[in-house]
């Protein structure tokens, strides 16, 4: 079930470090917590004011059990993995007891029914179909009507219907947000997988043919050698030449994969970020930087994009290239950590090696990675 993949709010995170999905989970859970506590307190107070102290106690118990149940339901952002059955049963029994105590009283008015109708449907609406919740509300309304309190029955049915709609809408929203987040992660992973597939295909095309030729010529050389034919040495020379050519082509392929070009890296960054659902604005072009700095700038772009995908919940990113610097800015950054991490440290070494300075700035959810090159050369790419 998709509901089982909703996940749970991690209580060790803060609001600033939480992802968008976690924020929706927290908001959903806290909303129903507040609802249960608020109506439990006011329901207990009103019952106590009518001198139905036992009924007030049952209202409070029902509300407390509902809060515990919400904390155990992942569809509502719950944090506990314990069974939800016990708090649901306690809530239901306590609600019935409070309603039965208030029903025969002449001065009951609406009694605890409004409060209970706001509290009790919440866990049920997240666990079962709305039809079952509405059936239970209809049964409760029928019982009230048979007891001579039809106005109470109408109130219970209307409030229970409203709460059922609210909870089901919250569950639907959390499901959609979760699915979109999973799709975003899948898109990013797919882009990486496509790049790996491209490299493996190129490696096969470059090396496969040469290795096949080497195998054939090696067999031929072995056969000629057994016959004492002098042409075996010629075949082995050709095998050596093929091996050297294959090695050179493999090195060139790896060099092209590892020694990246700035123009292609900018294009790849846009494609990868937009595939992950991040609006990307690229300002400037690769031609603005001198050729001696282009490869280092390309590494800055690659590391910056990797950090965005791994360590943020960004919605927007800006990559700016000028004749003296390259910078990557994104929103949705997590709280600054004690260290910059091995990736940024390695990147700082690359930038320093060409006489530049790497600057990292965290500012209220915005992360900026900038490489400043002190001595730009006029020759362009």
Tab-separated table of C-alpha atoms in Angstrom:
chain	number	residue	atom	x	y	z
A	1	UNK	CA	0.000	0.000	0.000
A	2	UNK	CA	1.165	3.499	-0.778
A	3	UNK	CA	0.207	4.555	2.737
A	4	UNK	CA	2.858	2.258	4.160
A	5	UNK	CA	5.549	4.207	2.309
A	6	UNK	CA	4.525	7.572	3.740
A	7	UNK	CA	7.306	7.384	6.301
A	8	UNK	CA	7.325	8.953	9.746
A	9	UNK	CA	8.435	12.297	11.045
A	10	UNK	CA	11.942	12.174	12.492
A	11	UNK	CA	11.720	13.942	15.898
A	12	UNK	CA	15.482	14.630	15.894
A	13	UNK	CA	15.106	17.076	13.004
A	14	UNK	CA	14.228	20.729	13.268
A	15	UNK	CA	11.840	22.587	11.007
A	16	UNK	CA	14.747	24.224	9.130
A	17	UNK	CA	16.557	20.952	8.451
A	18	UNK	CA	13.427	18.999	7.507
A	19	UNK	CA	12.524	18.228	3.922
A	20	UNK	CA	9.292	19.449	2.371
A	21	UNK	CA	7.693	16.047	2.849
A	22	UNK	CA	8.726	15.959	6.503
A	23	UNK	CA	7.204	19.391	7.017
A	24	UNK	CA	3.896	18.182	5.601
A	25	UNK	CA	4.035	15.150	7.913
A	26	UNK	CA	4.771	17.332	10.924
A	27	UNK	CA	2.003	19.795	10.056
A	28	UNK	CA	-0.506	16.954	9.604
A	29	UNK	CA	0.395	15.250	12.856
A	30	UNK	CA	0.521	18.436	14.932
A	31	UNK	CA	-2.827	19.632	13.554
A	32	UNK	CA	-4.629	16.569	14.816
A	33	UNK	CA	-2.688	16.643	18.081
A	34	UNK	CA	-3.936	20.179	18.721
A	35	UNK	CA	-7.459	19.170	17.737
A	36	UNK	CA	-7.536	16.237	20.157
A	37	UNK	CA	-6.035	18.212	23.058
A	38	UNK	CA	-8.238	21.282	22.492
A	39	UNK	CA	-11.549	19.450	22.246
A	40	UNK	CA	-10.583	17.019	25.002
A	41	UNK	CA	-9.921	19.863	27.440
A	42	UNK	CA	-13.019	21.866	26.552
A	43	UNK	CA	-15.215	18.774	26.471
A	44	UNK	CA	-13.990	17.772	29.915
A	45	UNK	CA	-14.559	21.291	31.265
A	46	UNK	CA	-18.126	21.480	29.952
A	47	UNK	CA	-18.978	18.072	31.346
A	48	UNK	CA	-17.472	18.949	34.698
A	49	UNK	CA	-19.481	22.182	34.709
A	50	UNK	CA	-22.634	20.060	34.366
A	51	UNK	CA	-21.427	18.021	37.372
A	52	UNK	CA	-20.922	14.934	35.237
A	53	UNK	CA	-17.418	14.352	36.485
A	54	UNK	CA	-17.250	10.735	35.378
A	55	UNK	CA	-18.372	11.773	31.901
A	56	UNK	CA	-15.712	14.478	31.860
A	57	UNK	CA	-13.102	11.887	32.759
A	58	UNK	CA	-14.178	9.672	29.872
A	59	UNK	CA	-14.040	12.598	27.425
A	60	UNK	CA	-10.466	13.343	28.495
A	61	UNK	CA	-9.508	9.669	28.233
A	62	UNK	CA	-11.031	9.457	24.754
A	63	UNK	CA	-9.101	12.531	23.604
A	64	UNK	CA	-5.829	11.249	25.071
A	65	UNK	CA	-6.298	7.872	23.401
A	66	UNK	CA	-7.022	9.634	20.077
A	67	UNK	CA	-3.752	11.597	20.371
A	68	UNK	CA	-1.835	8.371	21.034
A	69	UNK	CA	-3.537	6.738	18.042
A	70	UNK	CA	-2.580	9.649	15.765
A	71	UNK	CA	1.035	9.293	16.893
A	72	UNK	CA	0.947	5.650	15.766
A	73	UNK	CA	-0.615	6.147	12.333
A	74	UNK	CA	1.954	6.797	9.561
A	75	UNK	CA	-0.764	8.205	7.284
A	76	UNK	CA	-1.035	11.102	9.762
A	77	UNK	CA	2.728	11.516	10.184
A	78	UNK	CA	2.926	9.333	13.288
A	79	UNK	CA	6.269	8.745	14.981
A	80	UNK	CA	5.594	5.575	16.969
A	81	UNK	CA	5.696	2.062	15.522
A	82	UNK	CA	3.516	0.543	18.263
A	83	UNK	CA	0.120	-0.992	17.534
A	84	UNK	CA	-2.768	1.413	17.047
A	85	UNK	CA	-5.442	-1.065	18.140
A	86	UNK	CA	-5.229	-0.453	21.898
A	87	UNK	CA	-5.598	3.375	21.819
A	88	UNK	CA	-8.418	3.099	19.254
A	89	UNK	CA	-10.334	0.625	21.447
A	90	UNK	CA	-9.767	2.766	24.566
A	91	UNK	CA	-10.929	5.873	22.689
A	92	UNK	CA	-14.081	4.175	21.432
A	93	UNK	CA	-15.054	2.687	24.803
A	94	UNK	CA	-14.408	5.981	26.643
A	95	UNK	CA	-16.457	7.918	24.076
A	96	UNK	CA	-19.382	5.504	24.430
A	97	UNK	CA	-19.258	5.727	28.217
A	98	UNK	CA	-19.261	9.532	28.158
A	99	UNK	CA	-22.140	9.633	25.661
A	100	UNK	CA	-24.227	7.152	27.668
A	101	UNK	CA	-23.702	9.151	30.874
A	102	UNK	CA	-24.878	12.389	29.223
A	103	UNK	CA	-27.770	10.933	27.177
A	104	UNK	CA	-30.468	10.604	29.889
A	105	UNK	CA	-29.741	13.986	31.498
A	106	UNK	CA	-32.447	16.608	30.983
A	107	UNK	CA	-29.950	19.461	31.010
A	108	UNK	CA	-27.449	17.728	28.746
A	109	UNK	CA	-27.939	20.057	25.792
A	110	UNK	CA	-25.395	18.976	23.225
A	111	UNK	CA	-23.394	17.391	26.039
A	112	UNK	CA	-20.083	15.859	25.008
A	113	UNK	CA	-21.388	14.821	21.602
A	114	UNK	CA	-19.911	17.703	19.632
A	115	UNK	CA	-16.479	17.222	21.197
A	116	UNK	CA	-16.545	13.461	20.695
A	117	UNK	CA	-17.729	13.843	17.089
A	118	UNK	CA	-14.674	16.023	16.457
A	119	UNK	CA	-12.242	13.599	18.112
A	120	UNK	CA	-13.361	10.028	17.450
A	121	UNK	CA	-13.541	10.056	13.602
A	122	UNK	CA	-9.909	11.189	13.212
A	123	UNK	CA	-8.118	7.823	13.733
A	124	UNK	CA	-10.894	5.857	12.033
A	125	UNK	CA	-10.878	8.092	8.928
A	126	UNK	CA	-7.134	7.481	8.512
A	127	UNK	CA	-7.410	3.711	9.015
A	128	UNK	CA	-10.582	2.648	7.150
A	129	UNK	CA	-12.719	3.772	4.240
A	130	UNK	CA	-14.898	6.844	4.763
A	131	UNK	CA	-17.967	4.650	4.185
A	132	UNK	CA	-17.342	2.768	7.418
A	133	UNK	CA	-16.852	5.986	9.367
A	134	UNK	CA	-20.068	7.437	7.999
A	135	UNK	CA	-21.877	4.176	8.749
A	136	UNK	CA	-20.759	4.457	12.367
A	137	UNK	CA	-21.902	8.085	12.470
A	138	UNK	CA	-25.281	7.069	11.041
A	139	UNK	CA	-25.668	4.366	13.683
A	140	UNK	CA	-24.824	6.875	16.432
A	141	UNK	CA	-27.353	9.325	14.977
A	142	UNK	CA	-29.991	6.588	14.887
A	143	UNK	CA	-29.377	5.695	18.513
A	144	UNK	CA	-29.753	9.345	19.525
A	145	UNK	CA	-32.992	9.599	17.550
A	146	UNK	CA	-34.391	6.473	19.213
A	147	UNK	CA	-33.459	7.985	22.576
A	148	UNK	CA	-35.542	11.052	21.767
A	149	UNK	CA	-32.587	13.311	20.886
A	150	UNK	CA	-32.731	13.590	17.055
A	151	UNK	CA	-31.006	17.004	17.092
A	152	UNK	CA	-27.985	15.361	18.702
A	153	UNK	CA	-28.019	12.676	16.012
A	154	UNK	CA	-27.986	15.289	13.238
A	155	UNK	CA	-25.126	17.144	14.954
A	156	UNK	CA	-23.054	13.975	15.313
A	157	UNK	CA	-23.601	12.948	11.680
A	158	UNK	CA	-22.690	16.397	10.298
A	159	UNK	CA	-19.580	16.891	12.462
A	160	UNK	CA	-18.357	13.330	11.871
A	161	UNK	CA	-18.809	13.789	8.122
A	162	UNK	CA	-16.821	17.022	8.178
A	163	UNK	CA	-13.969	15.478	10.179
A	164	UNK	CA	-13.891	12.421	7.935
A	165	UNK	CA	-13.562	14.647	4.868
A	166	UNK	CA	-10.803	16.688	6.549
A	167	UNK	CA	-8.754	13.659	7.567
A	168	UNK	CA	-9.123	11.921	4.205
A	169	UNK	CA	-8.069	15.120	2.446
A	170	UNK	CA	-4.976	15.355	4.678
A	171	UNK	CA	-4.084	11.728	3.934
A	172	UNK	CA	-4.518	12.345	0.211
A	173	UNK	CA	-2.308	15.427	0.363
A	174	UNK	CA	0.434	13.573	2.238
A	175	UNK	CA	0.222	10.727	-0.275
A	176	UNK	CA	0.597	13.098	-3.231
A	177	UNK	CA	3.538	14.947	-1.663
A	178	UNK	CA	5.255	11.643	-0.878
A	179	UNK	CA	4.756	10.319	-4.393
A	180	UNK	CA	6.092	13.528	-5.928
A	181	UNK	CA	9.155	13.402	-3.672
A	182	UNK	CA	9.786	9.785	-4.654
A	183	UNK	CA	9.384	10.693	-8.330
A	184	UNK	CA	11.889	13.515	-7.895
A	185	UNK	CA	14.432	11.157	-6.350
A	186	UNK	CA	13.774	8.568	-9.053
A	187	UNK	CA	14.347	11.165	-11.776
A	188	UNK	CA	17.699	12.138	-10.287
A	189	UNK	CA	18.725	8.485	-9.924
A	190	UNK	CA	17.608	7.815	-13.497
A	191	UNK	CA	19.785	10.629	-14.809
A	192	UNK	CA	22.795	9.177	-13.008
A	193	UNK	CA	21.967	5.688	-14.307
A	194	UNK	CA	21.697	7.027	-17.873
A	195	UNK	CA	25.121	8.620	-17.588
A	196	UNK	CA	26.612	5.358	-16.325
A	197	UNK	CA	24.920	3.486	-19.152
A	198	UNK	CA	26.358	5.931	-21.688
A	199	UNK	CA	29.859	5.476	-20.294
A	200	UNK	CA	29.573	1.683	-20.275
A	201	UNK	CA	28.286	1.739	-23.865
A	202	UNK	CA	31.157	3.952	-25.003
A	203	UNK	CA	33.649	1.755	-23.178
A	204	UNK	CA	32.238	-1.335	-24.878
A	205	UNK	CA	32.360	0.283	-28.302
A	206	UNK	CA	35.936	1.497	-27.862
A	207	UNK	CA	37.518	-1.498	-26.124
A	208	UNK	CA	35.325	-4.409	-27.248
A	209	UNK	CA	36.398	-4.389	-30.882
A	210	UNK	CA	40.097	-4.120	-30.001
A	211	UNK	CA	39.911	-6.975	-27.502
A	212	UNK	CA	38.136	-9.182	-30.035
A	213	UNK	CA	40.871	-8.489	-32.579
A	214	UNK	CA	43.558	-9.196	-29.977
A	215	UNK	CA	41.971	-12.543	-29.127
A	216	UNK	CA	41.807	-13.591	-32.800
A	217	UNK	CA	45.367	-12.523	-33.580
A	218	UNK	CA	46.682	-14.184	-30.396
A	219	UNK	CA	45.110	-17.495	-31.450
A	220	UNK	CA	46.618	-17.091	-34.909
A	221	UNK	CA	50.045	-16.275	-33.481
A	222	UNK	CA	49.893	-19.339	-31.199
A	223	UNK	CA	48.986	-21.584	-34.152
A	224	UNK	CA	51.772	-20.179	-36.325
A	225	UNK	CA	54.242	-20.522	-33.471
A	226	UNK	CA	53.459	-24.218	-33.053
A	227	UNK	CA	54.119	-24.699	-36.769
A	228	UNK	CA	57.413	-22.840	-36.556
A	229	UNK	CA	56.137	-20.154	-38.909
A	230	UNK	CA	58.043	-16.850	-38.688
A	231	UNK	CA	54.822	-14.928	-39.234
A	232	UNK	CA	53.935	-15.595	-35.554
A	233	UNK	CA	56.273	-12.774	-34.486
A	234	UNK	CA	54.543	-10.397	-36.915
A	235	UNK	CA	51.141	-11.314	-35.479
A	236	UNK	CA	52.369	-10.705	-31.931
A	237	UNK	CA	53.690	-7.287	-32.982
A	238	UNK	CA	50.208	-6.483	-34.267
A	239	UNK	CA	48.713	-7.724	-30.987
A	240	UNK	CA	51.052	-5.378	-29.117
A	241	UNK	CA	50.055	-2.461	-31.330
A	242	UNK	CA	46.352	-3.224	-30.847
A	243	UNK	CA	46.810	-3.435	-27.090
A	244	UNK	CA	48.592	-0.083	-27.000
A	245	UNK	CA	45.942	1.540	-29.196
A	246	UNK	CA	43.191	0.064	-27.024
A	247	UNK	CA	44.888	1.333	-23.876
A	248	UNK	CA	45.252	4.804	-25.364
A	249	UNK	CA	41.585	4.860	-26.420
A	250	UNK	CA	40.468	3.675	-22.980
A	251	UNK	CA	42.560	6.362	-21.307
A	252	UNK	CA	41.135	8.977	-23.666
A	253	UNK	CA	37.612	7.805	-22.882
A	254	UNK	CA	38.197	7.956	-19.132
A	255	UNK	CA	39.947	11.303	-19.484
A	256	UNK	CA	36.966	12.641	-21.380
A	257	UNK	CA	34.675	11.335	-18.656
A	258	UNK	CA	36.737	12.637	-15.746
A	259	UNK	CA	38.262	15.788	-17.275
A	260	UNK	CA	34.981	17.464	-17.944
A	261	UNK	CA	34.239	20.417	-20.177
A	262	UNK	CA	32.496	23.418	-18.655
A	263	UNK	CA	29.971	23.842	-21.466
A	264	UNK	CA	28.809	20.218	-21.323
A	265	UNK	CA	28.772	20.319	-17.506
A	266	UNK	CA	26.503	23.381	-17.514
A	267	UNK	CA	24.130	21.667	-19.918
A	268	UNK	CA	24.198	18.493	-17.834
A	269	UNK	CA	23.583	20.458	-14.639
A	270	UNK	CA	20.457	22.055	-16.094
A	271	UNK	CA	19.156	18.711	-17.320
A	272	UNK	CA	19.827	16.927	-14.029
A	273	UNK	CA	18.402	19.636	-11.769
A	274	UNK	CA	15.278	20.148	-13.850
A	275	UNK	CA	14.754	16.372	-13.933
A	276	UNK	CA	14.770	16.555	-10.135
A	277	UNK	CA	12.090	19.265	-10.196
A	278	UNK	CA	14.448	22.174	-9.478
A	279	UNK	CA	14.033	25.364	-11.519
A	280	UNK	CA	17.479	26.220	-12.880
A	281	UNK	CA	18.769	29.562	-14.174
A	282	UNK	CA	22.177	29.594	-15.885
A	283	UNK	CA	23.705	33.046	-16.271
A	284	UNK	CA	26.730	33.600	-18.462
A	285	UNK	CA	28.433	30.982	-20.605
A	286	UNK	CA	31.480	28.751	-20.638
A	287	UNK	CA	33.182	31.132	-23.075
A	288	UNK	CA	33.474	33.747	-20.325
A	289	UNK	CA	36.234	31.803	-18.553
A	290	UNK	CA	39.782	31.258	-19.860
A	291	UNK	CA	40.654	27.777	-21.004
A	292	UNK	CA	43.115	27.281	-18.123
A	293	UNK	CA	40.303	27.680	-15.587
A	294	UNK	CA	37.459	25.973	-17.451
A	295	UNK	CA	38.068	22.462	-16.144
A	296	UNK	CA	38.286	23.617	-12.514
A	297	UNK	CA	35.089	25.618	-12.982
A	298	UNK	CA	33.432	22.516	-14.414
A	299	UNK	CA	34.352	20.604	-11.250
A	300	UNK	CA	32.839	23.397	-9.160
A	301	UNK	CA	29.593	23.053	-11.116
A	302	UNK	CA	29.558	19.271	-10.759
A	303	UNK	CA	30.216	19.345	-6.997
A	304	UNK	CA	27.686	22.135	-6.477
A	305	UNK	CA	24.966	20.227	-8.321
A	306	UNK	CA	25.796	17.070	-6.381
A	307	UNK	CA	25.434	18.961	-3.089
A	308	UNK	CA	22.049	20.341	-4.168
A	309	UNK	CA	20.701	16.887	-4.973
A	310	UNK	CA	22.113	15.203	-1.868
A	311	UNK	CA	21.870	17.797	0.872
A	312	UNK	CA	18.941	20.114	0.114
A	313	UNK	CA	15.259	20.292	-0.680
A	314	UNK	CA	15.849	23.034	-3.242
A	315	UNK	CA	13.165	24.422	-5.498
A	316	UNK	CA	15.385	26.905	-7.350
A	317	UNK	CA	19.049	27.037	-8.325
A	318	UNK	CA	21.161	29.678	-10.049
A	319	UNK	CA	24.502	28.955	-11.767
A	320	UNK	CA	26.456	32.058	-12.754
A	321	UNK	CA	29.653	32.099	-14.796
A	322	UNK	CA	31.778	35.221	-15.265
A	323	UNK	CA	35.327	35.929	-16.346
A	324	UNK	CA	36.523	35.802	-12.732
A	325	UNK	CA	34.252	33.354	-10.937
A	326	UNK	CA	31.656	30.619	-11.052
A	327	UNK	CA	28.952	30.314	-8.390
A	328	UNK	CA	26.042	28.001	-7.607
A	329	UNK	CA	23.202	29.214	-5.360
A	330	UNK	CA	20.210	27.196	-4.195
A	331	UNK	CA	17.420	27.496	-1.668
A	332	UNK	CA	16.239	24.701	0.642
A	333	UNK	CA	19.672	24.255	2.225
A	334	UNK	CA	19.939	22.337	5.481
A	335	UNK	CA	21.457	23.818	8.602
A	336	UNK	CA	25.191	24.377	8.312
A	337	UNK	CA	27.285	21.473	9.498
A	338	UNK	CA	30.501	21.628	11.498
A	339	UNK	CA	32.610	20.820	8.442
A	340	UNK	CA	32.247	21.370	4.729
A	341	UNK	CA	32.571	17.678	3.902
A	342	UNK	CA	35.128	15.792	1.828
A	343	UNK	CA	33.606	16.893	-1.482
A	344	UNK	CA	33.948	20.608	-0.754
A	345	UNK	CA	37.394	20.105	0.797
A	346	UNK	CA	38.614	18.311	-2.323
A	347	UNK	CA	37.095	21.021	-4.487
A	348	UNK	CA	38.860	23.706	-2.437
A	349	UNK	CA	42.168	21.984	-3.197
A	350	UNK	CA	41.409	22.052	-6.935
A	351	UNK	CA	40.512	25.746	-6.868
A	352	UNK	CA	43.551	26.637	-4.764
A	353	UNK	CA	45.807	24.791	-7.213
A	354	UNK	CA	44.899	27.277	-9.965
A	355	UNK	CA	45.297	30.289	-7.680
A	356	UNK	CA	41.644	30.679	-6.780
A	357	UNK	CA	39.598	30.858	-3.582
A	358	UNK	CA	36.539	28.748	-2.773
A	359	UNK	CA	33.825	30.481	-0.749
A	360	UNK	CA	30.939	28.693	0.997
A	361	UNK	CA	28.041	30.745	2.397
A	362	UNK	CA	24.981	29.576	4.376
A	363	UNK	CA	22.343	32.290	4.766
A	364	UNK	CA	18.877	31.435	6.144
A	365	UNK	CA	18.204	28.390	4.018
A	366	UNK	CA	20.252	29.585	1.024
A	367	UNK	CA	23.550	27.919	0.105
A	368	UNK	CA	26.096	29.576	-2.185
A	369	UNK	CA	29.251	27.912	-3.492
A	370	UNK	CA	31.581	30.324	-5.296
A	371	UNK	CA	35.015	29.854	-6.839
A	372	UNK	CA	36.890	33.157	-7.277
A	373	UNK	CA	39.753	33.106	-9.786
A	374	UNK	CA	42.204	35.905	-9.036
A	375	UNK	CA	44.098	36.136	-12.351
A	376	UNK	CA	41.851	35.568	-15.326
A	377	UNK	CA	43.615	35.105	-18.648
A	378	UNK	CA	42.272	36.939	-21.683
A	379	UNK	CA	42.354	33.891	-23.977
A	380	UNK	CA	38.855	32.397	-24.082
A	381	UNK	CA	37.587	28.928	-24.775
